[in-house]
Coordinates of C-alpha atoms and ligand atoms in Angstrom, one line a residue:
X1 CA -7.9 -5.5 -8.4
X2 CA -8.9 -1.9 -9.4
X3 CA -10.8 -1.1 -12.6
X4 CA -8.9 2.1 -13.0
X5 CA -10.8 3.8 -15.8
X6 CA -14.2 2.9 -14.5
X7 CA -13.2 3.9 -11.0
X8 CA -12.0 7.3 -12.1
X9 CA -15.0 7.7 -14.5
X10 CA -12.8 8.4 -17.5
X11 CA -12.9 6.6 -20.8
X12 CA -10.3 4.0 -21.3
X13 CA -7.7 5.2 -23.9
X14 CA -8.0 3.3 -27.1
X15 CA -6.0 0.2 -27.5
X16 CA -3.7 0.4 -30.6
X17 CA -4.9 -3.1 -31.9
X18 CA -8.6 -2.3 -31.4
X19 CA -9.0 -4.7 -28.5
X20 CA -7.8 -7.7 -30.5
X21 CA -4.7 -9.8 -30.4
X22 CA -2.7 -12.6 -28.8
X23 CA -1.2 -12.3 -25.3
X24 CA 2.2 -11.7 -26.9
X25 CA 0.8 -8.8 -29.0
X26 CA -0.8 -7.2 -26.0
X27 CA 2.5 -7.6 -24.1
X28 CA 4.3 -5.9 -26.9
X29 CA 1.8 -3.0 -27.0
X30 CA 2.1 -2.6 -23.2
X31 CA 5.9 -2.6 -23.2
X32 CA 6.0 0.0 -26.0
X33 CA 3.5 2.2 -24.0
X34 CA 5.6 1.8 -20.8
X35 CA 8.8 2.8 -22.7
X36 CA 7.0 5.9 -23.9
X37 CA 6.0 6.7 -20.3
X38 CA 9.5 6.1 -18.9
X39 CA 8.4 3.0 -16.8
X40 CA 11.5 1.1 -16.0
X41 CA 11.8 -2.6 -16.9
X42 CA 8.9 -2.3 -19.5
X43 CA 8.7 -5.9 -20.6
X44 CA 8.9 -7.3 -17.0
X45 CA 6.1 -4.9 -15.9
X46 CA 3.9 -6.0 -18.8
X47 CA 4.5 -9.6 -18.0
X48 CA 3.7 -9.2 -14.3
X49 CA 0.4 -7.4 -15.1
X50 CA -0.5 -10.1 -17.7
X51 CA 0.2 -12.8 -15.2
X52 CA -2.1 -11.2 -12.7
X53 CA -4.9 -10.8 -15.3
X54 CA -4.6 -14.4 -16.4
X55 CA -4.1 -15.6 -12.8
X56 CA -1.0 -17.5 -13.8
X57 CA 2.8 -17.3 -13.4
X58 CA 5.2 -15.2 -15.4
X59 CA 6.6 -18.3 -17.2
X60 CA 3.1 -19.4 -18.3
X61 CA 2.6 -15.9 -19.7
X62 CA 5.6 -16.3 -22.0
X63 CA 4.6 -19.9 -23.0
X64 CA 1.0 -18.8 -23.8
X65 CA 2.1 -15.8 -25.9
X66 CA 0.3 -17.1 -29.0
X67 CA -3.1 -17.4 -27.3
X68 CA -5.6 -14.7 -28.0
X69 CA -7.0 -12.7 -25.0
X70 CA -10.7 -12.6 -24.4
X71 CA -12.3 -9.1 -24.7
X72 CA -12.7 -9.0 -20.9
X73 CA -9.0 -10.0 -20.3
X74 CA -7.8 -7.5 -22.8
X75 CA -9.9 -4.7 -21.3
X76 CA -8.7 -5.5 -17.8
X77 CA -5.1 -5.8 -18.9
X78 CA -5.2 -2.4 -20.7
X79 CA -6.8 -0.7 -17.7
X80 CA -4.0 -1.9 -15.4
X81 CA -1.4 -0.9 -18.0
X82 CA -2.8 2.6 -18.1
X83 CA -2.5 2.9 -14.4
X84 CA 1.1 1.7 -14.4
X85 CA 1.8 4.1 -17.2
X86 CA 0.9 6.9 -14.7
X87 CA 3.9 5.7 -12.8
X88 CA 1.8 4.1 -10.1
X89 CA 4.0 1.5 -8.3
X90 CA 3.3 -2.0 -9.7
X91 CA 2.4 -3.3 -6.2
X92 CA -0.4 -0.7 -6.0
X93 CA -1.6 -1.6 -9.5
X94 CA -1.7 -5.3 -8.6
X95 CA -2.7 -4.9 -5.0
X96 CA -0.1 -7.3 -3.8
X97 CA 3.6 -8.0 -3.7
X98 CA 5.6 -11.2 -3.2
X99 CA 7.9 -11.2 -0.1
X100 CA 9.9 -14.2 0.9
X101 CA 7.5 -16.5 -1.0
X102 CA 4.5 -14.9 0.7
X103 CA 1.8 -13.0 -1.1
X104 CA 1.4 -9.7 0.8
X105 CA -1.6 -7.4 0.2
X106 CA -0.5 -3.8 -0.6
X107 CA -2.5 -0.5 -0.6
X108 CA -1.5 3.1 -1.1
X109 CA -1.3 3.4 2.7
X110 CA 2.0 1.5 2.9
X111 CA 5.4 1.2 1.3
X112 CA 5.5 -1.6 -1.3
X113 CA 7.8 -4.3 0.1
X114 CA 11.2 -4.3 -1.6
X115 CA 13.5 -7.2 -2.6
X116 CA 16.3 -5.7 -0.4
X117 CA 14.0 -5.9 2.6
X118 CA 14.0 -9.7 2.1
X119 CA 17.7 -9.6 2.9
X120 CA 16.8 -7.8 6.2
X121 CA 14.2 -10.4 7.1
X122 CA 16.5 -13.2 6.2
X123 CA 19.4 -11.7 8.3
X124 CA 17.0 -11.5 11.3
X125 CA 15.6 -15.0 10.7
X126 CA 19.1 -16.5 10.6
X127 CA 20.2 -14.8 13.8
X128 CA 17.0 -16.0 15.5
X129 CA 17.3 -19.5 14.2
X130 CA 20.8 -19.8 15.8
X131 CA 19.4 -18.8 19.2
X132 CA 16.7 -19.9 21.6
X133 CA 13.6 -21.6 20.2
X134 CA 11.1 -19.1 21.8
X135 CA 12.5 -15.7 21.1
X136 CA 10.8 -12.4 21.6
X137 CA 11.1 -10.1 18.5
X138 CA 10.1 -6.5 17.9
X139 CA 9.7 -5.1 14.4
X140 CA 9.6 -1.3 14.3
X141 CA 7.6 0.3 11.5
X142 CA 5.8 -2.8 10.2
X143 CA 3.9 -1.2 7.2
X144 CA 2.3 -4.2 5.4
X145 CA 3.6 -6.5 8.2
X146 CA 5.8 -8.3 5.7
X147 CA 8.9 -8.6 7.9
X148 CA 6.9 -9.5 11.1
X149 CA 4.9 -12.1 9.2
X150 CA 7.9 -13.7 7.5
X151 CA 9.6 -14.0 10.9
X152 CA 6.5 -15.4 12.6
X153 CA 6.2 -18.0 9.8
X154 CA 9.8 -19.0 9.8
X155 CA 10.0 -19.2 13.7
X156 CA 7.0 -21.1 15.1
X157 CA 8.2 -20.5 18.7
X158 CA 8.6 -16.8 18.3
X159 CA 6.5 -14.1 19.9
X160 CA 6.5 -11.0 17.6
X161 CA 5.6 -7.4 18.4
X162 CA 5.2 -4.9 15.6
X163 CA 4.9 -1.2 16.0
X164 CA 3.6 1.3 13.5
X165 CA 2.3 4.9 13.6
X166 CA -0.1 4.7 10.6
X167 CA -3.5 3.2 11.7
X168 CA -4.3 2.3 8.0
X169 CA -1.0 0.4 7.7
X170 CA -1.7 -1.4 11.0
X171 CA -5.1 -2.6 9.8
X172 CA -3.6 -3.9 6.6
X173 CA -0.7 -5.6 8.5
X174 CA -3.3 -7.4 10.7
X175 CA -5.2 -8.5 7.5
X176 CA -2.0 -9.8 6.0
X177 CA -1.1 -11.7 9.2
X178 CA -4.6 -13.3 9.3
X179 CA -4.3 -14.3 5.7
X180 CA -1.0 -16.1 6.6
X181 CA -2.3 -17.7 9.8
X182 CA 0.0 -15.8 12.2
X183 CA -2.2 -13.1 13.6
X184 CA -2.3 -14.7 17.0
X185 CA 1.5 -14.7 17.3
X186 CA 2.0 -11.0 16.3
X187 CA 0.9 -8.1 18.5
X188 CA 0.4 -5.1 16.2
X189 CA 0.7 -1.9 18.3
X190 CA 0.0 1.7 17.2
X191 CA 3.1 3.0 18.9
X192 CA 6.1 5.2 18.3
X193 CA 9.3 3.2 17.6
X194 CA 10.0 1.1 20.8
X195 CA 7.0 2.1 22.9
X196 CA 5.8 -1.5 23.8
X197 CA 8.6 -0.8 26.3
X198 CA 6.5 -1.3 29.4
X199 CA 7.7 -4.9 29.3
X200 CA 10.8 -3.8 31.3
X201 CA 14.5 -3.8 30.5
X202 CA 16.0 -6.3 28.1
X203 CA 12.7 -7.9 27.0
X204 CA 13.6 -8.4 23.3
X205 CA 15.9 -11.0 21.9
X206 CA 16.0 -9.2 18.5
X207 CA 14.8 -5.9 17.2
X208 CA 14.5 -5.5 13.4
X209 CA 13.5 -2.4 11.4
X210 CA 13.4 -1.0 8.0
X211 CA 12.8 2.6 9.2
X212 CA 12.3 5.7 7.1
X213 CA 15.8 6.6 6.1
X214 CA 15.7 9.0 3.1
X215 CA 16.9 12.5 3.7
X216 CA 13.8 14.9 3.5
X217 CA 15.3 17.0 0.6
X218 CA 16.0 13.9 -1.5
X219 CA 12.4 12.7 -1.6
X220 CA 11.2 15.1 -4.3
X221 CA 14.0 14.0 -6.6
X222 CA 13.1 10.3 -6.4
X223 CA 11.3 8.3 -9.1
X224 CA 7.6 9.2 -9.5
X225 CA 6.6 5.7 -8.2
X226 CA 8.5 6.3 -4.8
X227 CA 6.9 9.8 -4.5
X228 CA 3.5 8.1 -4.5
X229 CA 4.4 6.1 -1.4
X230 CA 3.6 7.5 2.1
X231 CA 6.0 10.1 3.2
X232 CA 5.9 8.7 6.7
X233 CA 7.5 5.5 5.3
X234 CA 10.3 7.4 3.6
X235 CA 11.3 10.6 5.4
X236 CA 14.2 10.1 7.7
X237 CA 14.6 13.8 8.5
X238 CA 17.4 16.2 7.4
X239 CA 20.2 13.6 7.1
X240 CA 17.9 10.6 6.8
X241 CA 19.1 9.2 10.2
X242 CA 16.4 10.5 12.6
X243 CA 14.7 7.2 13.1
X244 CA 17.9 5.2 13.1
X245 CA 19.5 7.6 15.7
X246 CA 16.4 7.2 18.0
X247 CA 16.4 3.4 17.5
X248 CA 20.1 3.1 18.2
X249 CA 19.9 5.3 21.3
X250 CA 17.0 3.2 22.8
X251 CA 18.3 -0.2 21.8
X252 CA 20.3 -1.0 24.9
X253 CA 17.3 -0.6 27.2
X254 CA 15.1 -3.0 25.2
X255 CA 17.4 -5.6 23.8
X256 CA 18.6 -8.3 26.2
X257 CA 22.3 -8.8 26.8
X258 CA 23.7 -10.6 23.8
X259 CA 20.6 -9.8 21.7
X260 CA 20.6 -8.2 18.2
X261 CA 19.6 -5.1 16.4
X262 CA 19.1 -5.5 12.6
X263 CA 18.4 -2.4 10.5
X264 CA 17.9 -1.7 6.8
X265 CA 19.8 1.5 6.0
X266 CA 20.4 3.8 3.0
X267 CA 23.1 3.0 0.4
X268 CA 25.5 5.6 1.8
X269 CA 24.7 5.4 5.5
X270 CA 27.0 2.6 6.5
X271 CA 29.7 4.6 8.2
X272 CA 27.3 6.9 10.0
X273 CA 25.1 4.0 11.2
X274 CA 28.2 2.1 12.4
X275 CA 29.2 5.1 14.4
X276 CA 25.7 5.4 15.9
X277 CA 25.5 1.7 16.8
X278 CA 29.0 1.6 18.3
X279 CA 28.3 4.9 20.2
X280 CA 25.1 3.3 21.7
X281 CA 27.2 0.3 23.0
X282 CA 26.6 -2.1 20.0
X283 CA 29.3 -4.7 19.5
X284 CA 30.4 -6.7 16.5
X285 CA 28.8 -4.1 14.3
X286 CA 28.6 -5.3 10.7
X287 CA 27.4 -3.3 7.6
X288 CA 26.4 -5.7 4.9
X289 CA 26.1 -4.7 1.2
X290 CA 23.3 -5.6 -1.2
X291 CA 23.7 -7.3 -4.6
X292 CA 24.6 -4.0 -6.1
X293 CA 27.4 -3.5 -3.7
X294 CA 25.6 -0.7 -1.7
X295 CA 25.3 -0.4 2.1
X296 CA 22.0 -2.0 3.0
X297 CA 21.9 -3.9 6.3
X298 CA 23.5 -3.0 9.7
X299 CA 23.7 -5.7 12.4
X300 CA 24.8 -5.1 16.0
X301 CA 25.0 -7.1 19.2
X302 CA 23.9 -5.5 22.5
Ligands
SAM1 C1 10.3 2.1 5.2 S1 8.7 1.6 5.8 C2 8.9 -0.1 6.1 C3 7.6 -0.9 6.0 C4 7.8 -2.4 6.1 N1 8.4 -2.8 7.4 C5 8.7 -2.9 5.0 O1 9.9 -3.1 5.3 O2 8.3 -3.0 3.8 C6 8.8 2.4 7.4 C7 7.5 2.2 8.2 O3 7.7 2.8 9.5 C8 6.5 3.5 9.9 N2 7.0 4.5 10.8 C9 7.5 5.8 10.6 N3 7.8 6.4 11.7 C10 7.5 5.5 12.7 C11 7.6 5.6 14.2 N4 8.1 6.7 14.8 N5 7.2 4.5 14.9 C12 6.7 3.4 14.3 N6 6.6 3.3 12.9 C13 7.0 4.3 12.2 C14 6.0 4.0 8.6 O4 4.6 4.3 8.7 C15 6.3 2.9 7.6 O5 5.2 2.0 7.6

């Protein structure tokens, strides 16, 4: 965990309660500070940070609200609160993010895993579990490695390939795979999209990807947190569909007959992606919505 103020060599802004108080009072101070700074879900953010500092769960944070914090705990808490107040993503502040029950290490080199991407991983997992016991899977654009790792853990017979352009992301993904005991079953490759292709035609049972899909011009209008994430992870070109278009076009060469392509897509890209997948020869194309009713996952059979 970073010691933000010390790291940057700047004095820590004063704490309104002069470094004293119960966990509940510190939480209230942090939530008020977050509201002033426009941090969404102020209370929840304060609780997540407190849970990390106290090395406990969020529920225990609430139950222990009447306990005073030690000076060290208070100082550490307030440092992290200051960093979050700069609209740094919570995953970067804490250095980790939960994903499908796994603790995934996160740095500023990667996109912070999102809850909606758990739906992508679950969709791929369910299709694979209904098929052969030793499938070959490719994840394109692995970032932290969260999707590849979740699939390797859920499918002990699977061989997983994961491509990524960013060397720093690949190094982190490998570290995450080692931490979860699946590094021997995932081949991380510094390659563009499908490039592990030398394996010949129809080598993959399933290809899964959460590609960059935000239209270039929209990125500067997004929340400050998102703008601190790597552009390579976000920028999908003029209409947001560059990577999806390339993946759809190449899918038939790599996916075996009857295999699957599972993509995370933008909230308004369902119709366009359906057209791309059908145009590439995908059958049974399905666009699934997320809990907010927005287009989120596209599935096609090849
Ligand atoms: C939206 S992020 C997804 C990261 C991770 N899979 C997740 O779901 O949290 C897209 C990832 O694709 C990588 N990427 C972008 N273009 C790529 C390309 N042409 N080939 C391989 N990876 C690429 C980015 O570096 C980034 O890590």
